[in-house]
Coordinates of N, CA and C in Angstrom, one line a residue:
M284 N 61.5 88.1 97.7 CA 62.6 88.6 96.9 C 63.1 87.4 96.0
K285 N 63.1 87.6 94.8 CA 63.6 86.5 93.9 C 65.2 86.4 94.0
T286 N 65.6 85.2 93.9 CA 67.1 85.0 93.9 C 67.5 84.3 92.6
R287 N 68.8 84.3 92.4 CA 69.4 83.6 91.3 C 70.7 82.9 91.7
L288 N 70.9 81.8 91.1 CA 72.1 81.0 91.4 C 73.3 81.8 90.9
L289 N 74.3 82.0 91.7 CA 75.5 82.7 91.2 C 76.5 81.7 90.7
G290 N 76.5 81.5 89.4 CA 77.5 80.6 88.7 C 77.4 79.2 89.3
R291 N 78.6 78.7 89.6 CA 78.7 77.4 90.2 C 79.0 77.4 91.7
T292 N 78.8 78.6 92.3 CA 79.1 78.8 93.8 C 78.1 78.1 94.7
G293 N 76.9 77.9 94.2 CA 75.8 77.4 95.1 C 75.1 78.5 95.9
F294 N 75.6 79.8 95.7 CA 75.0 80.9 96.4 C 73.7 81.3 95.7
Q295 N 72.6 81.5 96.4 CA 71.4 82.0 95.9 C 71.4 83.5 96.3
I296 N 71.6 84.3 95.3 CA 71.8 85.8 95.5 C 70.5 86.5 95.1
S297 N 70.1 87.5 95.9 CA 68.9 88.3 95.6 C 69.1 89.1 94.3
E298 N 68.0 89.2 93.5 CA 68.1 90.0 92.3 C 68.4 91.4 92.5
V299 N 68.1 91.9 93.7 CA 68.4 93.3 94.1 C 69.5 93.3 95.1
V300 N 70.5 94.2 95.0 CA 71.6 94.2 95.9 C 71.7 95.6 96.5
I301 N 72.5 95.7 97.6 CA 72.8 97.0 98.2 C 74.1 97.5 97.5
G302 N 74.0 98.7 97.0 CA 75.2 99.3 96.3 C 75.9 100.2 97.3
G303 N 77.2 100.0 97.4 CA 78.0 100.8 98.4 C 78.6 102.0 97.8
G304 N 78.3 102.4 96.6 CA 78.9 103.5 95.9 C 78.2 104.8 96.1
F305 N 78.6 105.8 95.2 CA 78.1 107.1 95.2 C 76.7 107.3 94.8
V306 N 76.1 106.4 94.0 CA 74.7 106.5 93.6 C 73.9 106.1 94.8
G307 N 73.1 107.1 95.3 CA 72.4 106.9 96.5 C 73.3 107.3 97.7
G308 N 74.5 106.7 97.8 CA 75.4 107.2 98.8 C 75.2 106.9 100.2
I309 N 74.2 106.0 100.5 CA 73.9 105.8 101.9 C 75.1 105.3 102.8
L310 N 75.8 104.4 102.2 CA 77.0 103.9 103.0 C 78.1 104.9 103.1
L311 N 78.1 105.9 102.2 CA 79.2 106.9 102.2 C 78.8 108.2 102.9
H312 N 77.5 108.6 102.8 CA 77.2 110.0 103.2 C 76.1 110.1 104.3
A313 N 75.6 109.0 104.7 CA 74.5 109.0 105.8 C 75.1 108.8 107.2
S314 N 74.3 109.1 108.2 CA 74.7 108.9 109.5 C 74.8 107.4 109.8
D315 N 75.4 107.0 110.9 CA 75.5 105.6 111.2 C 74.1 105.0 111.5
E316 N 73.2 105.7 112.1 CA 71.9 105.2 112.3 C 71.1 105.0 111.0
I317 N 71.2 105.8 110.1 CA 70.6 105.6 108.8 C 71.2 104.4 108.1
R318 N 72.5 104.3 108.1 CA 73.2 103.1 107.5 C 72.7 101.8 108.1
R319 N 72.6 101.8 109.4 CA 72.1 100.6 110.1 C 70.6 100.3 109.7
D320 N 69.8 101.3 109.7 CA 68.4 101.2 109.3 C 68.2 100.7 107.9
A321 N 69.0 101.3 107.0 CA 69.0 100.9 105.6 C 69.3 99.4 105.4
L322 N 70.4 99.0 106.1 CA 70.8 97.6 106.0 C 69.7 96.7 106.6
Q323 N 69.2 97.0 107.7 CA 68.1 96.2 108.3 C 66.9 96.1 107.4
M324 N 66.5 97.2 106.8 CA 65.4 97.2 105.9 C 65.6 96.3 104.7
A325 N 66.9 96.4 104.1 CA 67.2 95.6 103.0 C 67.2 94.1 103.3
L326 N 67.8 93.8 104.5 CA 67.8 92.4 104.9 C 66.4 91.8 105.1
K327 N 65.5 92.6 105.7 CA 64.1 92.2 105.9 C 63.4 92.0 104.6
A328 N 63.8 92.8 103.6 CA 63.2 92.6 102.3 C 63.7 91.4 101.5
G329 N 64.7 90.8 102.0 CA 65.3 89.6 101.4 C 66.6 89.8 100.6
I330 N 67.1 91.1 100.6 CA 68.3 91.4 100.0 C 69.5 90.7 100.7
N331 N 70.3 90.0 100.0 CA 71.4 89.2 100.7 C 72.7 89.4 100.1
W332 N 72.9 90.6 99.4 CA 74.2 90.9 98.8 C 74.5 92.3 98.9
I333 N 75.8 92.7 99.2 CA 76.3 94.0 99.2 C 77.4 94.1 98.2
D334 N 77.3 95.1 97.4 CA 78.4 95.4 96.4 C 79.1 96.6 96.8
T335 N 80.4 96.5 96.9 CA 81.3 97.6 97.3 C 82.5 97.6 96.4
A336 N 83.4 98.5 96.7 CA 84.7 98.6 96.0 C 85.7 99.4 96.7
A337 N 87.0 99.2 96.6 CA 88.0 100.0 97.2 C 87.9 101.4 96.8
S338 N 87.5 101.7 95.6 CA 87.4 103.1 95.1 C 86.2 103.8 95.6
Y339 N 85.2 103.2 96.2 CA 84.0 103.9 96.7 C 84.4 104.6 98.0
G340 N 84.5 105.9 97.8 CA 84.9 106.8 99.0 C 86.3 106.5 99.5
N341 N 87.2 106.1 98.5 CA 88.6 105.8 98.9 C 88.7 104.8 100.0
G342 N 87.9 103.7 100.0 CA 87.9 102.7 101.0 C 86.8 102.8 102.0
Q343 N 86.2 104.0 102.1 CA 85.2 104.2 103.2 C 84.0 103.2 103.1
S344 N 83.5 102.9 101.9 CA 82.4 102.0 101.7 C 82.8 100.6 102.3
E345 N 84.0 100.1 102.0 CA 84.4 98.8 102.6 C 84.5 98.9 104.1
E346 N 85.0 100.0 104.6 CA 85.1 100.1 106.1 C 83.7 100.1 106.7
V347 N 82.8 100.8 106.1 CA 81.4 100.8 106.7 C 80.8 99.5 106.6
V348 N 80.9 98.8 105.5 CA 80.4 97.4 105.3 C 81.0 96.5 106.4
G349 N 82.3 96.7 106.6 CA 82.9 95.8 107.6 C 82.3 96.0 109.0
W350 N 82.2 97.2 109.5 CA 81.7 97.3 110.9 C 80.2 97.1 110.9
L351 N 79.4 97.4 109.9 CA 78.0 97.0 109.9 C 77.8 95.5 110.0
L352 N 78.6 94.8 109.2 CA 78.4 93.3 109.3 C 78.9 92.7 110.6
K353 N 79.9 93.3 111.2 CA 80.3 92.8 112.6 C 79.2 92.9 113.6
E354 N 78.2 93.8 113.4 CA 77.1 94.0 114.3 C 76.0 93.0 114.1
L355 N 76.1 92.2 113.0 CA 75.1 91.2 112.7 C 75.5 89.8 113.1
P356 N 74.6 89.0 113.6 CA 75.0 87.6 113.8 C 75.5 87.0 112.4
V357 N 76.4 86.1 112.5 CA 77.0 85.5 111.3 C 75.9 84.9 110.4
S358 N 74.9 84.3 111.0 CA 73.9 83.7 110.2 C 73.0 84.7 109.4
K359 N 73.1 85.9 109.8 CA 72.3 87.0 109.1 C 73.1 87.8 108.2
R360 N 74.3 87.6 108.1 CA 75.2 88.4 107.2 C 75.0 88.1 105.7
P361 N 74.8 89.2 104.9 CA 74.7 89.0 103.5 C 76.1 88.7 102.9
Q362 N 76.1 88.3 101.6 CA 77.3 88.1 100.9 C 77.8 89.5 100.5
V363 N 79.1 89.6 100.2 CA 79.7 90.8 99.9 C 80.6 90.6 98.7
S364 N 80.5 91.6 97.7 CA 81.5 91.6 96.6 C 82.2 92.9 96.7
T365 N 83.5 92.9 96.3 CA 84.2 94.1 96.1 C 85.0 94.0 94.8
K366 N 85.6 95.2 94.4 CA 86.3 95.2 93.2 C 87.6 95.9 93.4
F367 N 88.5 95.8 92.3 CA 89.7 96.5 92.4 C 90.1 97.0 91.0
A368 N 91.0 97.8 90.8 CA 91.5 98.3 89.5 C 93.0 97.9 89.4
V369 N 93.4 97.5 88.2 CA 94.8 97.2 87.9 C 95.3 98.3 87.0
D370 N 96.5 98.8 87.3 CA 97.2 99.8 86.5 C 98.0 99.1 85.5
P371 N 97.7 99.1 84.2 CA 98.4 98.4 83.2 C 99.8 98.9 83.0
E372 N 100.1 100.1 83.4 CA 101.4 100.7 83.3 C 102.4 100.2 84.4
A373 N 101.8 99.8 85.5 CA 102.6 99.4 86.7 C 103.1 98.0 86.6
G374 N 102.6 97.2 85.7 CA 103.0 95.8 85.7 C 102.7 95.0 86.9
D375 N 103.3 93.9 87.2 CA 103.1 93.0 88.3 C 101.6 92.9 88.7
Y376 N 100.8 92.4 87.8 CA 99.3 92.3 88.0 C 99.0 91.5 89.2
V377 N 99.7 90.4 89.3 CA 99.4 89.5 90.5 C 99.6 90.2 91.8
G378 N 100.7 91.0 91.9 CA 101.1 91.7 93.0 C 100.0 92.8 93.3
Q379 N 99.6 93.5 92.3 CA 98.6 94.6 92.4 C 97.3 94.0 93.0
I380 N 96.9 92.9 92.4 CA 95.7 92.2 92.9 C 95.8 91.7 94.3
R381 N 96.9 91.1 94.6 CA 97.1 90.6 96.0 C 97.1 91.8 97.0
R382 N 97.8 92.9 96.7 CA 97.8 94.0 97.6 C 96.4 94.6 97.8
S383 N 95.7 94.8 96.7 CA 94.3 95.3 96.7 C 93.4 94.4 97.5
L384 N 93.5 93.1 97.3 CA 92.7 92.2 98.0 C 93.0 92.2 99.5
N385 N 94.3 92.2 99.9 CA 94.6 92.3 101.3 C 94.1 93.6 102.0
Q386 N 94.2 94.7 101.2 CA 93.7 96.0 101.8 C 92.2 96.0 101.9
S387 N 91.5 95.4 100.9 CA 90.1 95.3 101.0 C 89.6 94.4 102.2
L388 N 90.3 93.3 102.3 CA 89.9 92.4 103.5 C 90.2 93.1 104.8
H389 N 91.2 93.8 104.9 CA 91.5 94.6 106.1 C 90.4 95.6 106.4
R390 N 90.0 96.3 105.4 CA 88.9 97.3 105.6 C 87.6 96.6 105.9
L391 N 87.3 95.5 105.3 CA 86.1 94.7 105.5 C 86.1 94.0 106.8
Q392 N 87.2 93.9 107.4 CA 87.4 93.2 108.7 C 87.1 91.7 108.6

């Protein structure tokens, strides 16, 4: 699997990632056994990044990623990215981001 340097982070990230959203939907709609198998297959293929978001399944994707990663040794865990949305009408952007980040970290464990 080819990797790319992620900005100035020093992370070498696989060019292919596991998507946690509705396209494919494995993390949202499959059984726990299929979720585990899919993650193991991806890791064996050299994929080292999972992309998720609070909006994927109303937080379900982050929850699934959280418990799946807890089952792996720390040394085998892929990197994870998540996303959030800011409501421009609500103001307090920093507060919105902080609340969303805390909720995401809670779901991701």
